[in-house]
Short mmCIF file of C-alpha atoms in Angstrom, two decimals:
data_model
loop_
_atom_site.label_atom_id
_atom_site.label_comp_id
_atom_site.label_asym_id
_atom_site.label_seq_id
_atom_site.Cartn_x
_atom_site.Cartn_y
_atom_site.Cartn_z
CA UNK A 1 0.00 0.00 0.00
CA UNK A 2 2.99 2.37 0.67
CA UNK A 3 3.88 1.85 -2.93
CA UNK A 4 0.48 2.91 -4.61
CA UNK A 5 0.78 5.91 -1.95
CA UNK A 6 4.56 7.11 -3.31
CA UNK A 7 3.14 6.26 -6.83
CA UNK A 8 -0.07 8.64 -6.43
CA UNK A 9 2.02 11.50 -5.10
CA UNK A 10 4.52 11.05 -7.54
CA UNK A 11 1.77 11.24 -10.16
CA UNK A 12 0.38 14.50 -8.72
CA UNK A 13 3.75 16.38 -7.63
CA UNK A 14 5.05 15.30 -11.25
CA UNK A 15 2.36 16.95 -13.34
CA UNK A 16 2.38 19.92 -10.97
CA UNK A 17 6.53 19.75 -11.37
CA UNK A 18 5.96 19.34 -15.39
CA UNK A 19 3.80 22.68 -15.74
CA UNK A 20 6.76 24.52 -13.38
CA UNK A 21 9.14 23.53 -16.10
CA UNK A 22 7.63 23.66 -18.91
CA UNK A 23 7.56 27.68 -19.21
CA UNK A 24 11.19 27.32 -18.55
CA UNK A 25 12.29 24.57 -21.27
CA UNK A 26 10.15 26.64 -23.34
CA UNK A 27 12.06 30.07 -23.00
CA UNK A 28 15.30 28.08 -23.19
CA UNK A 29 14.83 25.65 -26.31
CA UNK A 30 13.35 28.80 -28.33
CA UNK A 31 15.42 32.06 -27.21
CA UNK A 32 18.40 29.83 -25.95
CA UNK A 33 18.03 32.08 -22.45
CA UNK A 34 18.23 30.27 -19.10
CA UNK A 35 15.87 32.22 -17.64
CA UNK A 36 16.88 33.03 -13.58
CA UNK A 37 13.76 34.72 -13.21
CA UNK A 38 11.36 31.82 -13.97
CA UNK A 39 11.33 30.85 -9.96
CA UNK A 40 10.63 34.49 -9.21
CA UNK A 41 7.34 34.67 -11.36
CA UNK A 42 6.37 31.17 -10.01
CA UNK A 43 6.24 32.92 -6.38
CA UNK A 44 4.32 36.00 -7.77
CA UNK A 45 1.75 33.88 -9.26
CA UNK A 46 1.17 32.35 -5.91
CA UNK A 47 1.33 35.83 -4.11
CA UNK A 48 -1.58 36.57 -6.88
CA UNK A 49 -3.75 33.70 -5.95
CA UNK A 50 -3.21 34.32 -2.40
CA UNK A 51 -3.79 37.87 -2.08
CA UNK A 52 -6.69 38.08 -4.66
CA UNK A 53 -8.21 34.93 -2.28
CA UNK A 54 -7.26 36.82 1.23
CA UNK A 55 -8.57 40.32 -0.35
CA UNK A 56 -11.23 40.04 -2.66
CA UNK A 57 -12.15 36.41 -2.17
CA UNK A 58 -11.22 35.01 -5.36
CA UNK A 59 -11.22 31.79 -6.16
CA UNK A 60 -7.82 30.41 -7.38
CA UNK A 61 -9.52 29.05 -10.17
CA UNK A 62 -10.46 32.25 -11.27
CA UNK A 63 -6.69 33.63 -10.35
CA UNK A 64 -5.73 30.95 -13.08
CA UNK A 65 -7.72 33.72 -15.55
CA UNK A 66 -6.04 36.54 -14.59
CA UNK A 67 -2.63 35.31 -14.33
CA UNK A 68 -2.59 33.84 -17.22
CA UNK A 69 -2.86 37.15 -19.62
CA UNK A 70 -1.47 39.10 -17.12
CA UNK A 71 1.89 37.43 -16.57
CA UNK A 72 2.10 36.99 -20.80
CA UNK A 73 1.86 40.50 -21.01
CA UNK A 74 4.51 41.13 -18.58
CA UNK A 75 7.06 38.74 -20.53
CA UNK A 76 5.86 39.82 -23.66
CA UNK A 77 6.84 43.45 -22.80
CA UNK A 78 9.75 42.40 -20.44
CA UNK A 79 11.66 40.96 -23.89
CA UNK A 80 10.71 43.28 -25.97
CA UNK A 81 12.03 45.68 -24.07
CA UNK A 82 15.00 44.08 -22.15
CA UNK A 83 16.08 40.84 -23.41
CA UNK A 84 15.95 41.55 -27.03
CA UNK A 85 18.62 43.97 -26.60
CA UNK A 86 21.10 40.94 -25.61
CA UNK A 87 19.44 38.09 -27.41
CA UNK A 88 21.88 37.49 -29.93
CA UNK A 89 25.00 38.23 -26.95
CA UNK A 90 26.88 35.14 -25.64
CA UNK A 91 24.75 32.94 -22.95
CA UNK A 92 26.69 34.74 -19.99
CA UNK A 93 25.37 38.19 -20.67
CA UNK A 94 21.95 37.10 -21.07
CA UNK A 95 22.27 34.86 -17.67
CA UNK A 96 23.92 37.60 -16.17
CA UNK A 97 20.51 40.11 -17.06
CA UNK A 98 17.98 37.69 -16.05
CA UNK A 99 20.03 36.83 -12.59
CA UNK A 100 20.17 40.92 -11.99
CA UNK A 101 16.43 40.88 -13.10
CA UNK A 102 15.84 37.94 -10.77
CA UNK A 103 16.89 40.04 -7.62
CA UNK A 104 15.09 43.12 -8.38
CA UNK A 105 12.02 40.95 -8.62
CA UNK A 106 12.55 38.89 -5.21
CA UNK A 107 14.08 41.50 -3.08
CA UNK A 108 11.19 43.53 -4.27
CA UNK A 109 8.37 40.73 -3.16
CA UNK A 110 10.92 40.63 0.22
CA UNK A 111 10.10 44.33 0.89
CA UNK A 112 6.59 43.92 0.06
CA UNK A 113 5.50 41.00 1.21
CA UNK A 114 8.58 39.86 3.63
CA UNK A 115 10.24 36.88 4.14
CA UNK A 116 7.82 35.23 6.24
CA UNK A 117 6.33 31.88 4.80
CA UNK A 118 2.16 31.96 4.08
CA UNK A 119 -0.26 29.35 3.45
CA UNK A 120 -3.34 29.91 0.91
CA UNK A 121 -5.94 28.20 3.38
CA UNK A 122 -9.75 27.33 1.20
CA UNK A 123 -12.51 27.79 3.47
CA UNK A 124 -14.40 25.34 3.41
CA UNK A 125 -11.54 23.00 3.01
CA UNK A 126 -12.26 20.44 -0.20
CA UNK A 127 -11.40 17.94 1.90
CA UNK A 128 -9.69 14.30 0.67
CA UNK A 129 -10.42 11.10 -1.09
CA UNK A 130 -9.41 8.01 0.43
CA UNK A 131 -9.09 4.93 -0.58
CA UNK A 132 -8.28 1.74 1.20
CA UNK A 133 -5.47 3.63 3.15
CA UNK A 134 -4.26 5.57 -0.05
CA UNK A 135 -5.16 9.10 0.69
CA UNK A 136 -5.10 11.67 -2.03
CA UNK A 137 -6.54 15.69 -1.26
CA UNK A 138 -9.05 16.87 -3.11
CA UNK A 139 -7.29 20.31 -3.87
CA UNK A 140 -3.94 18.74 -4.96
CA UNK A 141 -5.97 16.44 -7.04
CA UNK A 142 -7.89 19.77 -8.97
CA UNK A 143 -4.32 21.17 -9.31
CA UNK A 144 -2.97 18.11 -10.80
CA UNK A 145 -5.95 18.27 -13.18
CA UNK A 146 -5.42 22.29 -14.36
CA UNK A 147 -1.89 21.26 -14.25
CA UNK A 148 -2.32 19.09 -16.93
CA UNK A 149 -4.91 20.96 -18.69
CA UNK A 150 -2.38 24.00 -19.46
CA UNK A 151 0.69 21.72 -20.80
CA UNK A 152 -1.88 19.96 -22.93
CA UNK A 153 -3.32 23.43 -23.96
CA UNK A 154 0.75 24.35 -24.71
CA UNK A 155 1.03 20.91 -26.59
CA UNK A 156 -2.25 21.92 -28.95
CA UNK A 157 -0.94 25.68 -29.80
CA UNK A 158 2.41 24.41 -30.23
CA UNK A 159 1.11 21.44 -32.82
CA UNK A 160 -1.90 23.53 -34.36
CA UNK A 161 -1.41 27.26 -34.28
CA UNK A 162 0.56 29.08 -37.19
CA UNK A 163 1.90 31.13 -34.28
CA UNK A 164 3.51 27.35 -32.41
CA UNK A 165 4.46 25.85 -36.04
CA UNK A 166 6.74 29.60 -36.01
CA UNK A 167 8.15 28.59 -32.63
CA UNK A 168 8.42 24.92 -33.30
CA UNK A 169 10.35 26.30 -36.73
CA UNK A 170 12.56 29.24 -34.69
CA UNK A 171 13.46 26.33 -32.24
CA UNK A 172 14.52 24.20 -35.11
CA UNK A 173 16.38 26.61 -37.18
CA UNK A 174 16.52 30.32 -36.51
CA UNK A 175 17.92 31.01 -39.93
CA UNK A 176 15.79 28.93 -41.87
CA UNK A 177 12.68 30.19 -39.97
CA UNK A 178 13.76 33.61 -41.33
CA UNK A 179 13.83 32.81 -44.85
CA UNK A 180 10.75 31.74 -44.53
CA UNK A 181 9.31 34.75 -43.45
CA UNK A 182 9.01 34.34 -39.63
CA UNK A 183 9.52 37.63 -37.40
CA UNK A 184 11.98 36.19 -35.18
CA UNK A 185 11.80 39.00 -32.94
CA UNK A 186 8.12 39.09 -32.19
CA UNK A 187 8.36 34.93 -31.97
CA UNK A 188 10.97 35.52 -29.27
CA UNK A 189 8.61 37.51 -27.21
CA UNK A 190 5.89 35.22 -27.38
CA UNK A 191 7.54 32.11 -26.50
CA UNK A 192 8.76 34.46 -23.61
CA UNK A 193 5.44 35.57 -22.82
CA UNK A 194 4.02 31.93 -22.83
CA UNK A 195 6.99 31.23 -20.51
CA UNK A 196 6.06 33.91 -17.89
CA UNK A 197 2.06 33.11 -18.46
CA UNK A 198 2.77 29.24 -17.33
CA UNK A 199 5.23 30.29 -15.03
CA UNK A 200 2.45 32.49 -13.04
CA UNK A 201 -0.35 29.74 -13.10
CA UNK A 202 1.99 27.31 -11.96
CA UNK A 203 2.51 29.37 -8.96
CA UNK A 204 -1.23 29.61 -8.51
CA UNK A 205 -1.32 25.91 -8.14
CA UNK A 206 1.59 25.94 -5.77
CA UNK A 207 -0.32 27.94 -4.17
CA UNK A 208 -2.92 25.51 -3.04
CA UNK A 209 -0.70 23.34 -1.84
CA UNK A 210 2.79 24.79 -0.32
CA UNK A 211 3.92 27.62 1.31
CA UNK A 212 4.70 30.88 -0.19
CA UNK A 213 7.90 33.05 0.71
CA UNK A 214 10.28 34.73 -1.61
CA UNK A 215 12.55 32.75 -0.38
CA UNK A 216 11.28 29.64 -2.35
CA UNK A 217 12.00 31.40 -5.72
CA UNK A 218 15.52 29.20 -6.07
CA UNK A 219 13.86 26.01 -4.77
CA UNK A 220 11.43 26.35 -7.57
CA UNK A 221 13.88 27.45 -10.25
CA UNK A 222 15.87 24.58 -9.31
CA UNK A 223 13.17 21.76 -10.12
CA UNK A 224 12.68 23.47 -13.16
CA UNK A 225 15.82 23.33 -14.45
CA UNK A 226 16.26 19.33 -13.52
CA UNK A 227 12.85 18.55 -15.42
CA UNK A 228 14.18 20.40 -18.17
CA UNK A 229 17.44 18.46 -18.37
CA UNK A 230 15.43 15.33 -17.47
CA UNK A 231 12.73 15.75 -19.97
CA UNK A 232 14.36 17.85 -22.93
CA UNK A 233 14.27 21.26 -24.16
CA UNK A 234 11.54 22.78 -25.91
CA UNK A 235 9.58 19.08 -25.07
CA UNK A 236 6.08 19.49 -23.82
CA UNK A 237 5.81 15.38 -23.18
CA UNK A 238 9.34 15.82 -22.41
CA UNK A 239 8.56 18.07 -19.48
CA UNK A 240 5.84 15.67 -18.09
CA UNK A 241 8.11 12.94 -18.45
CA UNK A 242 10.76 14.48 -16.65
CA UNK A 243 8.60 15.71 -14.09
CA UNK A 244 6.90 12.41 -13.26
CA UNK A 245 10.48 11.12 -13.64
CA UNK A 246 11.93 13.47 -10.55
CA UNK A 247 8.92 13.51 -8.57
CA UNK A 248 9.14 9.78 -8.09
CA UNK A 249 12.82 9.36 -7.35
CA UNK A 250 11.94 12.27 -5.10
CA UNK A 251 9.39 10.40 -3.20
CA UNK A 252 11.46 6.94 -3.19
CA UNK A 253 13.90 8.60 -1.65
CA UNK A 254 11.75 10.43 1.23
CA UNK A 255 10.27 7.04 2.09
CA UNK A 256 13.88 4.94 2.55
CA UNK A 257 16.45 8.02 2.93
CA UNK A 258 14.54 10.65 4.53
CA UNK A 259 12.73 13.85 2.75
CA UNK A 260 16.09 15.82 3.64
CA UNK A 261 17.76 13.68 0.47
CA UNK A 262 15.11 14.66 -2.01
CA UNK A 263 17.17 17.23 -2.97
CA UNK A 264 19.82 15.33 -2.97
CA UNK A 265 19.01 13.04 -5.12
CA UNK A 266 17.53 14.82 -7.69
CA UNK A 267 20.34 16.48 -8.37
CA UNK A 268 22.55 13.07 -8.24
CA UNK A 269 19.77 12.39 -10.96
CA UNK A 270 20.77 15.68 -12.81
CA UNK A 271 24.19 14.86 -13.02
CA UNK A 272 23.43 11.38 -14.11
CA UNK A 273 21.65 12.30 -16.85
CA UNK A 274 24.02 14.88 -18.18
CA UNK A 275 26.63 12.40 -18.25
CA UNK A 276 24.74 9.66 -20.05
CA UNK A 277 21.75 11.23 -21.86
CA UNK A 278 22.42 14.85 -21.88
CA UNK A 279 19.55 15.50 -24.51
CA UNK A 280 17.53 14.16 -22.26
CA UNK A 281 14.62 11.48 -22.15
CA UNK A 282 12.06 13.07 -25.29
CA UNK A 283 15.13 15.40 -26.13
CA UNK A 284 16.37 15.70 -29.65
CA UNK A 285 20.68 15.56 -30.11
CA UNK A 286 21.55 19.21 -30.95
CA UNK A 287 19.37 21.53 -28.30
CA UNK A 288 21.44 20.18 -25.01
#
């Protein structure tokens, strides 16, 4: 029965882990930008949901809605403005902007907000299903399911649109994309946007179910950047994979090492995988 249990939660924190990432492998397979401020916008998005619940009484379902445009906007305008200055500037000098970026944002939410660690508490509580002795809440369930929901929505405008056939092509080959008549610039800032937009409704779904705190911004940035490896850049099933992939070694290794070595070991993973499959598990050779 332990098993099913470390299986369930390693089903839910991996599609939850999945939409963290998936803004990020996006930004970095398309603009070739590691993005520093992707954990940053994660904890905004869950100051949104918590604040708009706390102030106004907002569902964070309804949160989801606002974030969503909101936070696209932001990273729309964000690398228009910024970012697109650099773009074409060695890797350094763009990590070096979005790191500087990265501390205006949290030592800003730090002022604001503070350092202290809040909790997004739903009143009524939804409660939990159980099962046998397999026990599964009702809100991280929801979560998993919107979770889901956006990277298949990201999977459909990537496959579908003419706007995600230009990404998918700008991904592929910049120059190529160009001849063909794609604006490479305004392409940039939309697979930026869509970064930031999925970055902010993933923190609205962290939300629900940890603690908020500027200080989580690197914690969050962190898992994003193993799925990524794990799953492949620019990969929406890679992303899912990848998640589901760290989220169960994670929870394997709470159960027989402690949770003080989940860390630990995902990053033992990391390593691993850079070693022997660097493009990752849905990865294609050339974008690692």
């Amino acid at each position: 029965m332990l098993a099913i249990q470390v299986l369930i939660n390693a089903l839910v924190l991996g599609c939850l882990y999945a939409c963290i990432a998936i803004g990020f492998s996006l930004v970095w397979g398309v603009l070739n930008v590691i993005n520093l401020i992707h954990g940053s916008f994660i904890v905004l998005g869950a100051y949104l949901a918590w604040g708009a619940y706390n102030s106004l009484g907002l569902s964070p379902w309804y949160s989801l809605l606002i974030a969503a445009p909101a936070f696209f906007v932001f990273g729309y305008v964000l690398q228009r403005i910024l970012l697109n200055r650099v773009i074409t500037a060695p890797v350094l000098v763009t990590l070096t902007l979005t790191f500087g970026l990265d501390l205006i944002l949290n030592n800003a939410m730090i002022y604001y907000f503070k350092a202290d660690y809040r909790k997004l508490i739903l009143n009524p509580p939804t409660g939990s299903i159980s099962i046998f002795d397999v026990v599964v809440p009702i809100d991280r369930l929801i979560a998993t399911g919107a979770a889901l929901f956006l990277t298949f929505l990201l999977y459909l405008l990537l496959r579908r649109s003419k706007v995600g056939r230009a990404i998918v092509a700008v991904r592929l080959d910049r120059d190529a994309a160009v001849l063909m008549g794609v604006d490479v610039k305004s392409i940039y800032a939309v697979a930026f946007g869509l970064g930031a937009a999925l970055a902010g409704c993933a923190g609205v779904l962290m939300a629900l179910i940890f603690p908020i705190s500027p200080l989580t911004s690197s914690a969050y940035l962190g898992k994003a950047f193993v799925v990524c490896v794990l799953g492949g850049l620019g990969s929406v099933s890679g992303a899912l994979a990848g998640g589901l992939l760290l989220a169960l070694v994670e929870g394997i290794g709470s159960v027989y090492l402690g949770p003080a070595h989940a860390v630990t070991l995902s990053f033992v993973l990391l390593i691993v995988f850079l070693i022997v499959r660097p493009q990752g598990l849905l990865g294609r050779k050339g974008f690692e």
